[in-house]
Structures are given as structure tokens and as C-alpha cells.
């Protein structure tokens, strides 16, 4: 574990409050790097907090630090593979980083979950088509309940 600043150790007990208030406040002010530093330290203190890992994946993705974002997303998925929003973000990060084959392979592990989450369905199909897995994309698309497809999905 890295060196933690005394203020972060002191705030470890108030972890939830810090995550809920300080980090979003810093992000709204455009202080993304400060928010990232605090979040990294909080994750060192509590590496099993899926919410923090998800937030870190999102934040580092915004900072275009995709390797770190992907690492945090992977860790969150390992701890909570059923959280479909994280799965969606992970696919998006892979595609943004040009890892289309990896995105396609990961998408195939989610093919039975796409009807639960419209944005995941879109990312799975995009991942499969970009990795030129057209047959798999067509098979998944054929299973969709068309009545669930709206302008909002």
C-alpha cells in the first residue's frame, strides 16, 4: 500500500461522506485531478468498495487515462459482475481505447444480459459489430423484444 496522507487516514472513517460530497464538489469545480488523487487514496484504504471503483473508472475515463479507468472498471466487475452499468462503461472504455477484439470477446460473455439493460445492449452490439462479429450481433439482436425498443433506448 502506498503512503497515505494523514488527512485521508483521518477521513477514512468518514469515507462515505467524503465520496458523496467532496469528490463530486471537486469534479463540479473542474478539479478532476484533485478528485482523482483523493479517490485513489480512498481506494487504497478500502479496495473492496465497488462504488469507489466505479466512480474511479468514470473519473479516469473522463481524464482520458484509460488504462487506469479500465483497471478500476475490471476490479469493480470482479467484485460485482451483476452491475450492468459498470459492464456498459467497461465496454465503452475498451472501444474508446481501440480494443475492439477485447470488447467483442467481453460482449459475448454478456449476451444473456442485454435485455435487462438497454444501454448494455447497445454497447454489446456496437462491440460485436466493431470487432466484425456480425453473426453474433445478429443473433443477439434477433432475441430483442421489439416492444421494449423506444426512442429513449
PDB file of C-alpha atoms in Angstrom:
ATOM      1  CA  UNK A   1       0.000   0.000   0.000  1.00  0.00           C
ATOM      2  CA  UNK A   2       1.263   3.480  -0.809  1.00  0.00           C
ATOM      3  CA  UNK A   3       1.844   6.312   1.614  1.00  0.00           C
ATOM      4  CA  UNK A   4      -1.461   7.805   2.737  1.00  0.00           C
ATOM      5  CA  UNK A   5      -1.655  11.394   3.834  1.00  0.00           C
ATOM      6  CA  UNK A   6      -2.751  11.932   7.447  1.00  0.00           C
ATOM      7  CA  UNK A   7      -5.850  13.829   6.384  1.00  0.00           C
ATOM      8  CA  UNK A   8      -7.044  10.896   4.273  1.00  0.00           C
ATOM      9  CA  UNK A   9      -6.367   8.424   7.085  1.00  0.00           C
ATOM     10  CA  UNK A  10      -8.288  10.674   9.451  1.00  0.00           C
ATOM     11  CA  UNK A  11     -11.159  10.852   6.988  1.00  0.00           C
ATOM     12  CA  UNK A  12     -11.228   7.111   6.348  1.00  0.00           C
ATOM     13  CA  UNK A  13     -13.995   6.738   8.929  1.00  0.00           C
ATOM     14  CA  UNK A  14     -15.984   9.417   7.114  1.00  0.00           C
ATOM     15  CA  UNK A  15     -15.329   7.666   3.808  1.00  0.00           C
ATOM     16  CA  UNK A  16     -18.907   7.749   2.570  1.00  0.00           C
ATOM     17  CA  UNK A  17     -19.314  11.434   3.313  1.00  0.00           C
ATOM     18  CA  UNK A  18     -16.082  12.274   1.537  1.00  0.00           C
ATOM     19  CA  UNK A  19     -17.066  10.262  -1.520  1.00  0.00           C
ATOM     20  CA  UNK A  20     -20.585  11.695  -1.608  1.00  0.00           C
ATOM     21  CA  UNK A  21     -19.655  15.336  -1.083  1.00  0.00           C
ATOM     22  CA  UNK A  22     -16.008  16.271  -1.564  1.00  0.00           C
ATOM     23  CA  UNK A  23     -15.266  14.329  -4.732  1.00  0.00           C
ATOM     24  CA  UNK A  24     -18.405  15.465  -6.634  1.00  0.00           C
ATOM     25  CA  UNK A  25     -17.742  19.034  -5.442  1.00  0.00           C
ATOM     26  CA  UNK A  26     -14.179  18.933  -6.789  1.00  0.00           C
ATOM     27  CA  UNK A  27     -15.402  17.459 -10.054  1.00  0.00           C
ATOM     28  CA  UNK A  28     -18.048  20.168 -10.469  1.00  0.00           C
ATOM     29  CA  UNK A  29     -15.343  22.774  -9.931  1.00  0.00           C
ATOM     30  CA  UNK A  30     -13.258  21.133 -12.646  1.00  0.00           C
ATOM     31  CA  UNK A  31     -10.654  19.913 -10.147  1.00  0.00           C
ATOM     32  CA  UNK A  32     -10.632  16.428 -11.626  1.00  0.00           C
ATOM     33  CA  UNK A  33      -7.003  15.703 -10.774  1.00  0.00           C
ATOM     34  CA  UNK A  34      -7.584  16.588  -7.099  1.00  0.00           C
ATOM     35  CA  UNK A  35     -10.676  14.387  -7.040  1.00  0.00           C
ATOM     36  CA  UNK A  36      -8.660  11.577  -8.652  1.00  0.00           C
ATOM     37  CA  UNK A  37      -5.891  11.847  -6.036  1.00  0.00           C
ATOM     38  CA  UNK A  38      -8.369  11.658  -3.158  1.00  0.00           C
ATOM     39  CA  UNK A  39     -10.268   8.814  -4.748  1.00  0.00           C
ATOM     40  CA  UNK A  40      -7.085   6.807  -5.319  1.00  0.00           C
ATOM     41  CA  UNK A  41      -6.183   7.204  -1.662  1.00  0.00           C
ATOM     42  CA  UNK A  42      -9.664   6.180  -0.548  1.00  0.00           C
ATOM     43  CA  UNK A  43      -9.417   3.071  -2.714  1.00  0.00           C
ATOM     44  CA  UNK A  44      -6.085   2.239  -1.066  1.00  0.00           C
ATOM     45  CA  UNK A  45      -7.848   2.394   2.313  1.00  0.00           C
ATOM     46  CA  UNK A  46     -10.894   0.381   1.172  1.00  0.00           C
ATOM     47  CA  UNK A  47     -10.109  -1.501  -2.066  1.00  0.00           C
ATOM     48  CA  UNK A  48     -13.328  -3.519  -1.852  1.00  0.00           C
ATOM     49  CA  UNK A  49     -15.697  -0.541  -2.136  1.00  0.00           C
ATOM     50  CA  UNK A  50     -17.312  -1.150  -5.508  1.00  0.00           C
ATOM     51  CA  UNK A  51     -18.901   2.318  -5.562  1.00  0.00           C
ATOM     52  CA  UNK A  52     -15.467   3.945  -5.369  1.00  0.00           C
ATOM     53  CA  UNK A  53     -14.067   1.690  -8.079  1.00  0.00           C
ATOM     54  CA  UNK A  54     -16.971   2.588 -10.360  1.00  0.00           C
ATOM     55  CA  UNK A  55     -16.518   6.281  -9.669  1.00  0.00           C
ATOM     56  CA  UNK A  56     -12.775   5.977 -10.324  1.00  0.00           C
ATOM     57  CA  UNK A  57     -13.418   4.203 -13.633  1.00  0.00           C
ATOM     58  CA  UNK A  58     -15.711   7.027 -14.677  1.00  0.00           C
ATOM     59  CA  UNK A  59     -13.422   9.797 -13.469  1.00  0.00           C
ATOM     60  CA  UNK A  60     -10.260   8.360 -15.029  1.00  0.00           C
ATOM     61  CA  UNK A  61     -12.190   7.770 -18.242  1.00  0.00           C
ATOM     62  CA  UNK A  62     -13.088  11.478 -18.325  1.00  0.00           C
ATOM     63  CA  UNK A  63      -9.441  12.303 -17.765  1.00  0.00           C
ATOM     64  CA  UNK A  64      -8.600  10.072 -20.741  1.00  0.00           C
ATOM     65  CA  UNK A  65      -6.435   7.912 -18.503  1.00  0.00           C
ATOM     66  CA  UNK A  66      -7.998   4.810 -19.986  1.00  0.00           C
ATOM     67  CA  UNK A  67      -5.590   2.192 -18.627  1.00  0.00           C
ATOM     68  CA  UNK A  68      -6.386   3.298 -15.090  1.00  0.00           C
ATOM     69  CA  UNK A  69     -10.098   3.597 -15.901  1.00  0.00           C
ATOM     70  CA  UNK A  70     -10.134   0.073 -17.343  1.00  0.00           C
ATOM     71  CA  UNK A  71      -8.283  -1.278 -14.314  1.00  0.00           C
ATOM     72  CA  UNK A  72     -10.817   0.239 -11.913  1.00  0.00           C
ATOM     73  CA  UNK A  73     -13.734  -0.988 -14.040  1.00  0.00           C
ATOM     74  CA  UNK A  74     -12.278  -4.527 -14.132  1.00  0.00           C
ATOM     75  CA  UNK A  75     -11.865  -4.522 -10.367  1.00  0.00           C
ATOM     76  CA  UNK A  76     -15.451  -3.326  -9.886  1.00  0.00           C
ATOM     77  CA  UNK A  77     -16.725  -6.041 -12.236  1.00  0.00           C
ATOM     78  CA  UNK A  78     -14.748  -8.702 -10.367  1.00  0.00           C
ATOM     79  CA  UNK A  79     -16.417  -7.627  -7.127  1.00  0.00           C
ATOM     80  CA  UNK A  80     -19.901  -7.134  -8.609  1.00  0.00           C
ATOM     81  CA  UNK A  81     -20.317  -8.776 -12.027  1.00  0.00           C
ATOM     82  CA  UNK A  82     -24.093  -8.232 -11.955  1.00  0.00           C
ATOM     83  CA  UNK A  83     -23.843  -4.429 -12.046  1.00  0.00           C
ATOM     84  CA  UNK A  84     -24.726  -3.828 -15.671  1.00  0.00           C
ATOM     85  CA  UNK A  85     -23.936  -0.102 -15.772  1.00  0.00           C
ATOM     86  CA  UNK A  86     -20.295  -0.927 -14.977  1.00  0.00           C
ATOM     87  CA  UNK A  87     -20.285  -3.607 -17.664  1.00  0.00           C
ATOM     88  CA  UNK A  88     -21.583  -0.994 -20.118  1.00  0.00           C
ATOM     89  CA  UNK A  89     -18.918   1.519 -19.105  1.00  0.00           C
ATOM     90  CA  UNK A  90     -16.221  -1.130 -19.393  1.00  0.00           C
ATOM     91  CA  UNK A  91     -17.233  -1.944 -22.978  1.00  0.00           C
ATOM     92  CA  UNK A  92     -17.320   1.760 -23.839  1.00  0.00           C
ATOM     93  CA  UNK A  93     -13.815   2.283 -22.402  1.00  0.00           C
ATOM     94  CA  UNK A  94     -12.472  -0.699 -24.350  1.00  0.00           C
ATOM     95  CA  UNK A  95     -13.920   0.671 -27.588  1.00  0.00           C
ATOM     96  CA  UNK A  96     -12.619   4.180 -26.898  1.00  0.00           C
ATOM     97  CA  UNK A  97      -9.182   2.683 -26.367  1.00  0.00           C
ATOM     98  CA  UNK A  98      -9.363   0.813 -29.676  1.00  0.00           C
ATOM     99  CA  UNK A  99      -9.506  -2.610 -28.056  1.00  0.00           C
ATOM    100  CA  UNK A 100     -12.281  -3.864 -30.308  1.00  0.00           C
ATOM    101  CA  UNK A 101     -11.369  -7.563 -30.127  1.00  0.00           C
ATOM    102  CA  UNK A 102     -11.304  -7.457 -26.339  1.00  0.00           C
ATOM    103  CA  UNK A 103     -14.616  -5.583 -26.338  1.00  0.00           C
ATOM    104  CA  UNK A 104     -16.150  -8.169 -28.656  1.00  0.00           C
ATOM    105  CA  UNK A 105     -14.930 -11.049 -26.504  1.00  0.00           C
ATOM    106  CA  UNK A 106     -16.239  -9.427 -23.327  1.00  0.00           C
ATOM    107  CA  UNK A 107     -19.545  -8.601 -25.035  1.00  0.00           C
ATOM    108  CA  UNK A 108     -20.077 -12.297 -25.745  1.00  0.00           C
ATOM    109  CA  UNK A 109     -19.955 -13.009 -22.002  1.00  0.00           C
ATOM    110  CA  UNK A 110     -22.911 -10.638 -21.569  1.00  0.00           C
ATOM    111  CA  UNK A 111     -25.156 -11.807 -24.378  1.00  0.00           C
ATOM    112  CA  UNK A 112     -27.728 -13.271 -21.987  1.00  0.00           C
ATOM    113  CA  UNK A 113     -27.976  -9.998 -20.025  1.00  0.00           C
ATOM    114  CA  UNK A 114     -28.678  -7.487 -22.797  1.00  0.00           C
ATOM    115  CA  UNK A 115     -32.449  -7.396 -22.414  1.00  0.00           C
ATOM    116  CA  UNK A 116     -32.063  -6.255 -18.797  1.00  0.00           C
ATOM    117  CA  UNK A 117     -30.280  -3.045 -19.705  1.00  0.00           C
ATOM    118  CA  UNK A 118     -30.863  -1.173 -22.998  1.00  0.00           C
ATOM    119  CA  UNK A 119     -27.562   0.734 -22.871  1.00  0.00           C
ATOM    120  CA  UNK A 120     -25.696  -2.513 -22.286  1.00  0.00           C
ATOM    121  CA  UNK A 121     -27.486  -3.975 -25.306  1.00  0.00           C
ATOM    122  CA  UNK A 122     -26.333  -1.062 -27.446  1.00  0.00           C
ATOM    123  CA  UNK A 123     -22.714  -1.397 -26.257  1.00  0.00           C
ATOM    124  CA  UNK A 124     -22.737  -5.183 -26.762  1.00  0.00           C
ATOM    125  CA  UNK A 125     -23.999  -4.779 -30.323  1.00  0.00           C
ATOM    126  CA  UNK A 126     -21.527  -1.984 -31.030  1.00  0.00           C
ATOM    127  CA  UNK A 127     -18.671  -4.064 -29.593  1.00  0.00           C
ATOM    128  CA  UNK A 128     -19.625  -7.068 -31.687  1.00  0.00           C
ATOM    129  CA  UNK A 129     -20.031  -5.132 -34.924  1.00  0.00           C
ATOM    130  CA  UNK A 130     -16.774  -3.206 -34.476  1.00  0.00           C
ATOM    131  CA  UNK A 131     -14.966  -6.490 -33.868  1.00  0.00           C
ATOM    132  CA  UNK A 132     -16.661  -7.807 -37.024  1.00  0.00           C
ATOM    133  CA  UNK A 133     -18.688 -10.437 -35.168  1.00  0.00           C
ATOM    134  CA  UNK A 134     -21.732  -9.740 -37.300  1.00  0.00           C
ATOM    135  CA  UNK A 135     -23.348 -13.156 -36.923  1.00  0.00           C
ATOM    136  CA  UNK A 136     -23.243 -12.986 -33.124  1.00  0.00           C
ATOM    137  CA  UNK A 137     -24.609  -9.425 -33.214  1.00  0.00           C
ATOM    138  CA  UNK A 138     -27.464 -10.529 -35.491  1.00  0.00           C
ATOM    139  CA  UNK A 139     -28.288 -13.478 -33.223  1.00  0.00           C
ATOM    140  CA  UNK A 140     -28.466 -11.235 -30.163  1.00  0.00           C
ATOM    141  CA  UNK A 141     -30.460  -8.562 -31.982  1.00  0.00           C
ATOM    142  CA  UNK A 142     -32.955 -11.220 -33.118  1.00  0.00           C
ATOM    143  CA  UNK A 143     -33.764 -12.023 -29.488  1.00  0.00           C
ATOM    144  CA  UNK A 144     -34.825  -8.470 -28.600  1.00  0.00           C
ATOM    145  CA  UNK A 145     -38.414  -7.795 -27.721  1.00  0.00           C
ATOM    146  CA  UNK A 146     -39.203  -5.028 -30.196  1.00  0.00           C
ATOM    147  CA  UNK A 147     -41.904  -3.610 -27.914  1.00  0.00           C
ATOM    148  CA  UNK A 148     -39.154  -2.631 -25.476  1.00  0.00           C
ATOM    149  CA  UNK A 149     -37.330  -0.518 -28.060  1.00  0.00           C
ATOM    150  CA  UNK A 150     -38.341   3.115 -27.668  1.00  0.00           C
ATOM    151  CA  UNK A 151     -36.946   6.469 -28.662  1.00  0.00           C
ATOM    152  CA  UNK A 152     -35.342   6.638 -25.210  1.00  0.00           C
ATOM    153  CA  UNK A 153     -33.247   3.460 -25.557  1.00  0.00           C
TER     154      UNK A 153
END
